JSON list of C-alpha atoms in Angstrom, two decimals:
[
{"chain": "A", "resi": 1, "resn": "MET", "atom": "CA", "xyz": [-11.11, 9.57, -0.06]},
{"chain": "A", "resi": 2, "resn": "SER", "atom": "CA", "xyz": [-13.22, 8.78, -3.08]},
{"chain": "A", "resi": 3, "resn": "ILE", "atom": "CA", "xyz": [-11.78, 7.77, -6.44]},
{"chain": "A", "resi": 4, "resn": "SER", "atom": "CA", "xyz": [-14.27, 8.04, -9.27]},
{"chain": "A", "resi": 5, "resn": "ALA", "atom": "CA", "xyz": [-14.62, 5.58, -12.12]},
{"chain": "A", "resi": 6, "resn": "GLN", "atom": "CA", "xyz": [-13.39, 8.29, -14.50]},
{"chain": "A", "resi": 7, "resn": "GLN", "atom": "CA", "xyz": [-10.27, 8.88, -12.38]},
{"chain": "A", "resi": 8, "resn": "VAL", "atom": "CA", "xyz": [-9.64, 5.13, -12.41]},
{"chain": "A", "resi": 9, "resn": "GLN", "atom": "CA", "xyz": [-10.09, 4.98, -16.20]},
{"chain": "A", "resi": 10, "resn": "ASP", "atom": "CA", "xyz": [-7.75, 7.96, -16.66]},
{"chain": "A", "resi": 11, "resn": "GLN", "atom": "CA", "xyz": [-5.33, 6.60, -14.04]},
{"chain": "A", "resi": 12, "resn": "SER", "atom": "CA", "xyz": [-5.58, 10.05, -12.48]},
{"chain": "A", "resi": 13, "resn": "LEU", "atom": "CA", "xyz": [-3.94, 10.51, -9.11]},
{"chain": "A", "resi": 14, "resn": "GLU", "atom": "CA", "xyz": [-5.76, 13.79, -8.56]},
{"chain": "A", "resi": 15, "resn": "PRO", "atom": "CA", "xyz": [-7.39, 12.50, -5.36]},
{"chain": "A", "resi": 16, "resn": "LEU", "atom": "CA", "xyz": [-3.92, 12.03, -3.88]},
{"chain": "A", "resi": 17, "resn": "GLN", "atom": "CA", "xyz": [-2.71, 15.55, -4.75]},
{"chain": "A", "resi": 18, "resn": "PRO", "atom": "CA", "xyz": [-3.22, 16.92, -1.22]},
{"chain": "A", "resi": 19, "resn": "TRP", "atom": "CA", "xyz": [-0.89, 14.20, 0.08]},
{"chain": "A", "resi": 20, "resn": "PHE", "atom": "CA", "xyz": [1.79, 15.10, -2.48]},
{"chain": "A", "resi": 21, "resn": "ALA", "atom": "CA", "xyz": [1.86, 18.61, -1.01]},
{"chain": "A", "resi": 22, "resn": "LEU", "atom": "CA", "xyz": [2.69, 17.42, 2.52]},
{"chain": "A", "resi": 23, "resn": "ASP", "atom": "CA", "xyz": [6.22, 17.33, 3.79]},
{"chain": "A", "resi": 24, "resn": "PRO", "atom": "CA", "xyz": [7.54, 13.91, 4.89]},
{"chain": "A", "resi": 25, "resn": "LYS", "atom": "CA", "xyz": [7.07, 14.67, 8.62]},
{"chain": "A", "resi": 26, "resn": "ASP", "atom": "CA", "xyz": [3.38, 15.42, 8.06]},
{"chain": "A", "resi": 27, "resn": "LEU", "atom": "CA", "xyz": [2.99, 12.32, 5.89]},
{"chain": "A", "resi": 28, "resn": "LEU", "atom": "CA", "xyz": [4.41, 10.16, 8.68]},
{"chain": "A", "resi": 29, "resn": "GLN", "atom": "CA", "xyz": [2.16, 11.80, 11.26]},
{"chain": "A", "resi": 30, "resn": "ALA", "atom": "CA", "xyz": [-0.82, 10.84, 9.08]},
{"chain": "A", "resi": 31, "resn": "SER", "atom": "CA", "xyz": [0.25, 7.18, 9.06]},
{"chain": "A", "resi": 32, "resn": "GLY", "atom": "CA", "xyz": [-2.68, 4.78, 9.05]},
{"chain": "A", "resi": 33, "resn": "SER", "atom": "CA", "xyz": [-5.32, 7.45, 8.44]},
{"chain": "A", "resi": 34, "resn": "LEU", "atom": "CA", "xyz": [-6.10, 7.26, 4.71]},
{"chain": "A", "resi": 35, "resn": "THR", "atom": "CA", "xyz": [-8.99, 5.27, 3.28]},
{"chain": "A", "resi": 36, "resn": "LEU", "atom": "CA", "xyz": [-9.53, 4.85, -0.44]},
{"chain": "A", "resi": 37, "resn": "GLN", "atom": "CA", "xyz": [-13.04, 4.28, -1.75]},
{"chain": "A", "resi": 38, "resn": "PHE", "atom": "CA", "xyz": [-13.31, 3.20, -5.37]},
{"chain": "A", "resi": 39, "resn": "ASP", "atom": "CA", "xyz": [-16.58, 4.35, -6.90]},
{"chain": "A", "resi": 40, "resn": "TRP", "atom": "CA", "xyz": [-16.51, 1.62, -9.53]},
{"chain": "A", "resi": 41, "resn": "PRO", "atom": "CA", "xyz": [-19.76, 0.42, -11.10]},
{"chain": "A", "resi": 42, "resn": "ARG", "atom": "CA", "xyz": [-20.39, -3.31, -10.69]},
{"chain": "A", "resi": 43, "resn": "SER", "atom": "CA", "xyz": [-23.41, -5.47, -11.25]},
{"chain": "A", "resi": 44, "resn": "ALA", "atom": "CA", "xyz": [-24.83, -7.36, -8.29]},
{"chain": "A", "resi": 45, "resn": "GLU", "atom": "CA", "xyz": [-23.84, -10.60, -10.03]},
{"chain": "A", "resi": 46, "resn": "ASP", "atom": "CA", "xyz": [-20.15, -9.64, -10.32]},
{"chain": "A", "resi": 47, "resn": "PRO", "atom": "CA", "xyz": [-18.39, -12.05, -7.91]},
{"chain": "A", "resi": 48, "resn": "ARG", "atom": "CA", "xyz": [-14.96, -10.45, -8.22]},
{"chain": "A", "resi": 49, "resn": "GLU", "atom": "CA", "xyz": [-13.10, -8.85, -5.36]},
{"chain": "A", "resi": 50, "resn": "LEU", "atom": "CA", "xyz": [-11.91, -5.29, -6.07]},
{"chain": "A", "resi": 51, "resn": "SER", "atom": "CA", "xyz": [-8.35, -6.59, -6.40]},
{"chain": "A", "resi": 52, "resn": "GLU", "atom": "CA", "xyz": [-9.49, -8.74, -9.31]},
{"chain": "A", "resi": 53, "resn": "ILE", "atom": "CA", "xyz": [-10.64, -5.79, -11.41]},
{"chain": "A", "resi": 54, "resn": "THR", "atom": "CA", "xyz": [-7.92, -4.89, -13.91]},
{"chain": "A", "resi": 55, "resn": "GLU", "atom": "CA", "xyz": [-8.67, -1.16, -14.03]},
{"chain": "A", "resi": 56, "resn": "LEU", "atom": "CA", "xyz": [-8.49, -0.83, -10.25]},
{"chain": "A", "resi": 57, "resn": "ARG", "atom": "CA", "xyz": [-5.25, -2.79, -10.15]},
{"chain": "A", "resi": 58, "resn": "LEU", "atom": "CA", "xyz": [-3.69, -0.52, -12.79]},
{"chain": "A", "resi": 59, "resn": "TRP", "atom": "CA", "xyz": [-4.72, 2.59, -10.88]},
{"chain": "A", "resi": 60, "resn": "SER", "atom": "CA", "xyz": [-3.26, 1.10, -7.69]},
{"chain": "A", "resi": 61, "resn": "LEU", "atom": "CA", "xyz": [-0.02, 0.11, -9.41]},
{"chain": "A", "resi": 62, "resn": "ARG", "atom": "CA", "xyz": [0.41, 3.66, -10.69]},
{"chain": "A", "resi": 63, "resn": "ALA", "atom": "CA", "xyz": [-0.41, 5.15, -7.29]},
{"chain": "A", "resi": 64, "resn": "ASP", "atom": "CA", "xyz": [2.06, 2.80, -5.60]},
{"chain": "A", "resi": 65, "resn": "ALA", "atom": "CA", "xyz": [4.81, 3.63, -8.09]},
{"chain": "A", "resi": 66, "resn": "LEU", "atom": "CA", "xyz": [4.41, 7.40, -7.78]},
{"chain": "A", "resi": 67, "resn": "CYS", "atom": "CA", "xyz": [3.56, 7.45, -4.05]},
{"chain": "A", "resi": 68, "resn": "PRO", "atom": "CA", "xyz": [5.84, 4.85, -2.46]},
{"chain": "A", "resi": 69, "resn": "TRP", "atom": "CA", "xyz": [4.79, 6.13, 0.97]},
{"chain": "A", "resi": 70, "resn": "LEU", "atom": "CA", "xyz": [1.12, 5.31, 0.26]},
{"chain": "A", "resi": 71, "resn": "PRO", "atom": "CA", "xyz": [1.15, 1.99, 2.20]},
{"chain": "A", "resi": 72, "resn": "LEU", "atom": "CA", "xyz": [2.26, 3.87, 5.32]},
{"chain": "A", "resi": 73, "resn": "LEU", "atom": "CA", "xyz": [-0.73, 6.20, 5.04]},
{"chain": "A", "resi": 74, "resn": "LEU", "atom": "CA", "xyz": [-3.39, 3.56, 4.44]},
{"chain": "A", "resi": 75, "resn": "GLU", "atom": "CA", "xyz": [-5.70, 2.64, 7.29]},
{"chain": "A", "resi": 76, "resn": "ARG", "atom": "CA", "xyz": [-4.85, -0.82, 8.57]},
{"chain": "A", "resi": 77, "resn": "SER", "atom": "CA", "xyz": [-7.61, -2.22, 10.78]},
{"chain": "A", "resi": 78, "resn": "SER", "atom": "CA", "xyz": [-10.35, -2.10, 8.12]},
{"chain": "A", "resi": 79, "resn": "GLY", "atom": "CA", "xyz": [-8.24, -3.84, 5.48]},
{"chain": "A", "resi": 80, "resn": "GLN", "atom": "CA", "xyz": [-7.23, -0.81, 3.38]},
{"chain": "A", "resi": 81, "resn": "LEU", "atom": "CA", "xyz": [-3.53, -1.72, 3.48]},
{"chain": "A", "resi": 82, "resn": "THR", "atom": "CA", "xyz": [-4.20, -5.39, 2.76]},
{"chain": "A", "resi": 83, "resn": "ARG", "atom": "CA", "xyz": [-6.46, -4.53, -0.17]},
{"chain": "A", "resi": 84, "resn": "HIS", "atom": "CA", "xyz": [-3.84, -2.16, -1.60]},
{"chain": "A", "resi": 85, "resn": "VAL", "atom": "CA", "xyz": [-1.15, -4.84, -1.43]},
{"chain": "A", "resi": 86, "resn": "ALA", "atom": "CA", "xyz": [-3.59, -7.32, -3.02]},
{"chain": "A", "resi": 87, "resn": "MET", "atom": "CA", "xyz": [-3.86, -4.91, -5.94]},
{"chain": "A", "resi": 88, "resn": "LEU", "atom": "CA", "xyz": [-0.09, -5.23, -6.41]},
{"chain": "A", "resi": 89, "resn": "LEU", "atom": "CA", "xyz": [0.78, -8.85, -5.62]},
{"chain": "A", "resi": 90, "resn": "PRO", "atom": "CA", "xyz": [-0.36, -12.32, -6.63]},
{"chain": "A", "resi": 91, "resn": "HIS", "atom": "CA", "xyz": [-2.77, -13.72, -4.07]},
{"chain": "A", "resi": 92, "resn": "GLN", "atom": "CA", "xyz": [-5.62, -16.11, -3.48]},
{"chain": "A", "resi": 93, "resn": "PHE", "atom": "CA", "xyz": [-8.91, -15.12, -1.91]},
{"chain": "A", "resi": 94, "resn": "ASN", "atom": "CA", "xyz": [-10.98, -17.47, 0.18]},
{"chain": "A", "resi": 95, "resn": "ARG", "atom": "CA", "xyz": [-14.25, -16.29, 1.73]},
{"chain": "A", "resi": 96, "resn": "SER", "atom": "CA", "xyz": [-13.46, -17.99, 5.05]},
{"chain": "A", "resi": 97, "resn": "GLU", "atom": "CA", "xyz": [-9.70, -17.32, 5.21]},
{"chain": "A", "resi": 98, "resn": "GLY", "atom": "CA", "xyz": [-9.48, -13.98, 3.40]},
{"chain": "A", "resi": 99, "resn": "ILE", "atom": "CA", "xyz": [-6.49, -12.96, 1.30]},
{"chain": "A", "resi": 100, "resn": "ARG", "atom": "CA", "xyz": [-3.47, -15.22, 1.12]},
{"chain": "A", "resi": 101, "resn": "PHE", "atom": "CA", "xyz": [-0.46, -13.66, -0.57]},
{"chain": "A", "resi": 102, "resn": "ALA", "atom": "CA", "xyz": [2.08, -15.68, -2.49]},
{"chain": "A", "resi": 103, "resn": "PRO", "atom": "CA", "xyz": [4.77, -15.87, 0.23]},
{"chain": "A", "resi": 104, "resn": "ASP", "atom": "CA", "xyz": [7.75, -15.11, -2.01]},
{"chain": "A", "resi": 105, "resn": "SER", "atom": "CA", "xyz": [5.98, -12.13, -3.56]},
{"chain": "A", "resi": 106, "resn": "LEU", "atom": "CA", "xyz": [5.01, -10.69, -0.20]},
{"chain": "A", "resi": 107, "resn": "GLU", "atom": "CA", "xyz": [8.54, -11.17, 1.15]},
{"chain": "A", "resi": 108, "resn": "LEU", "atom": "CA", "xyz": [10.10, -9.42, -1.85]},
{"chain": "A", "resi": 109, "resn": "TRP", "atom": "CA", "xyz": [7.62, -6.54, -1.86]},
{"chain": "A", "resi": 110, "resn": "MET", "atom": "CA", "xyz": [7.79, -6.07, 1.90]},
{"chain": "A", "resi": 111, "resn": "THR", "atom": "CA", "xyz": [11.59, -6.15, 2.05]},
{"chain": "A", "resi": 112, "resn": "HIS", "atom": "CA", "xyz": [11.79, -3.71, -0.85]},
{"chain": "A", "resi": 113, "resn": "ARG", "atom": "CA", "xyz": [9.29, -1.38, 0.81]},
{"chain": "A", "resi": 114, "resn": "LEU", "atom": "CA", "xyz": [11.11, -1.56, 4.16]},
{"chain": "A", "resi": 115, "resn": "TYR", "atom": "CA", "xyz": [14.40, -0.59, 2.52]},
{"chain": "A", "resi": 116, "resn": "LEU", "atom": "CA", "xyz": [12.79, 2.14, 0.43]},
{"chain": "A", "resi": 117, "resn": "LEU", "atom": "CA", "xyz": [10.76, 3.82, 3.15]},
{"chain": "A", "resi": 118, "resn": "ASP", "atom": "CA", "xyz": [13.47, 3.54, 5.79]},
{"chain": "A", "resi": 119, "resn": "HIS", "atom": "CA", "xyz": [15.94, 5.20, 3.40]},
{"chain": "A", "resi": 120, "resn": "TRP", "atom": "CA", "xyz": [13.35, 7.82, 2.37]},
{"chain": "A", "resi": 121, "resn": "SER", "atom": "CA", "xyz": [12.50, 8.78, 5.96]},
{"chain": "A", "resi": 122, "resn": "ARG", "atom": "CA", "xyz": [16.12, 8.85, 7.11]},
{"chain": "A", "resi": 123, "resn": "GLY", "atom": "CA", "xyz": [16.92, 11.16, 4.19]},
{"chain": "A", "resi": 124, "resn": "TYR", "atom": "CA", "xyz": [14.63, 13.70, 5.91]},
{"chain": "A", "resi": 125, "resn": "GLY", "atom": "CA", "xyz": [16.05, 13.02, 9.38]},
{"chain": "A", "resi": 126, "resn": "LEU", "atom": "CA", "xyz": [12.96, 11.02, 10.36]},
{"chain": "A", "resi": 127, "resn": "ASN", "atom": "CA", "xyz": [12.46, 7.51, 11.66]},
{"chain": "A", "resi": 128, "resn": "CYS", "atom": "CA", "xyz": [9.46, 5.47, 10.53]},
{"chain": "A", "resi": 129, "resn": "ARG", "atom": "CA", "xyz": [10.65, 2.03, 11.58]},
{"chain": "A", "resi": 130, "resn": "GLY", "atom": "CA", "xyz": [7.86, 1.61, 14.14]},
{"chain": "A", "resi": 131, "resn": "ASN", "atom": "CA", "xyz": [5.26, 2.34, 11.45]},
{"chain": "A", "resi": 132, "resn": "LEU", "atom": "CA", "xyz": [7.03, 0.00, 9.05]},
{"chain": "A", "resi": 133, "resn": "GLU", "atom": "CA", "xyz": [6.98, -2.78, 11.64]},
{"chain": "A", "resi": 134, "resn": "GLN", "atom": "CA", "xyz": [3.24, -2.24, 12.18]},
{"chain": "A", "resi": 135, "resn": "MET", "atom": "CA", "xyz": [2.66, -2.27, 8.43]},
{"chain": "A", "resi": 136, "resn": "ALA", "atom": "CA", "xyz": [4.60, -5.53, 8.10]},
{"chain": "A", "resi": 137, "resn": "ALA", "atom": "CA", "xyz": [2.72, -7.13, 11.01]},
{"chain": "A", "resi": 138, "resn": "VAL", "atom": "CA", "xyz": [-0.68, -6.27, 9.51]},
{"chain": "A", "resi": 139, "resn": "LEU", "atom": "CA", "xyz": [0.38, -8.14, 6.37]},
{"chain": "A", "resi": 140, "resn": "GLY", "atom": "CA", "xyz": [1.55, -11.15, 8.37]},
{"chain": "A", "resi": 141, "resn": "PHE", "atom": "CA", "xyz": [5.22, -10.44, 7.70]},
{"chain": "A", "resi": 142, "resn": "GLU", "atom": "CA", "xyz": [7.47, -10.99, 10.68]},
{"chain": "A", "resi": 143, "resn": "LEU", "atom": "CA", "xyz": [10.69, -9.04, 10.91]},
{"chain": "A", "resi": 144, "resn": "ASP", "atom": "CA", "xyz": [13.70, -10.82, 12.30]},
{"chain": "A", "resi": 145, "resn": "GLY", "atom": "CA", "xyz": [15.07, -8.98, 15.33]},
{"chain": "A", "resi": 146, "resn": "SER", "atom": "CA", "xyz": [18.30, -8.25, 13.51]},
{"chain": "A", "resi": 147, "resn": "PHE", "atom": "CA", "xyz": [16.67, -6.74, 10.41]},
{"chain": "A", "resi": 148, "resn": "TRP", "atom": "CA", "xyz": [17.25, -3.09, 11.33]},
{"chain": "A", "resi": 149, "resn": "LYS", "atom": "CA", "xyz": [20.60, -3.78, 12.99]},
{"chain": "A", "resi": 150, "resn": "ASP", "atom": "CA", "xyz": [21.85, -5.29, 9.74]},
{"chain": "A", "resi": 151, "resn": "HIS", "atom": "CA", "xyz": [20.69, -2.24, 7.74]},
{"chain": "A", "resi": 152, "resn": "GLU", "atom": "CA", "xyz": [21.95, 0.76, 9.68]},
{"chain": "A", "resi": 153, "resn": "ARG", "atom": "CA", "xyz": [23.83, 2.25, 6.74]}
]
């Protein structure tokens, strides 16, 4: 899915509108299938990563706030999920090691997202815990075996 520079500037979530129309079951079935391509003009000399561009971060923050299920939809193996989370959280980037999130920030965000999406899916009679565990693993976040047992309510 392409997001134009104008949509970024306007913080328009128009590209995500088809996803808003889906019911939660269909959203969960599409887990890991969405790619976001920012059509943002940059000079060849611009050394910044996309997650270091303020306008892209603001668009991503808005998308994350209004589409809390977005991380579940994002493709994982090509780095879409990791890049999205980098737009939201403090991190360091090293060309040889990649993105390193601030551990406390990642733990807070991930725990919050686990609670939120588990509650959201259960409200529709669905279970997305397997997808949530995959999402956490991609980000290097290990769930304790008792995490879900402790949060059955």
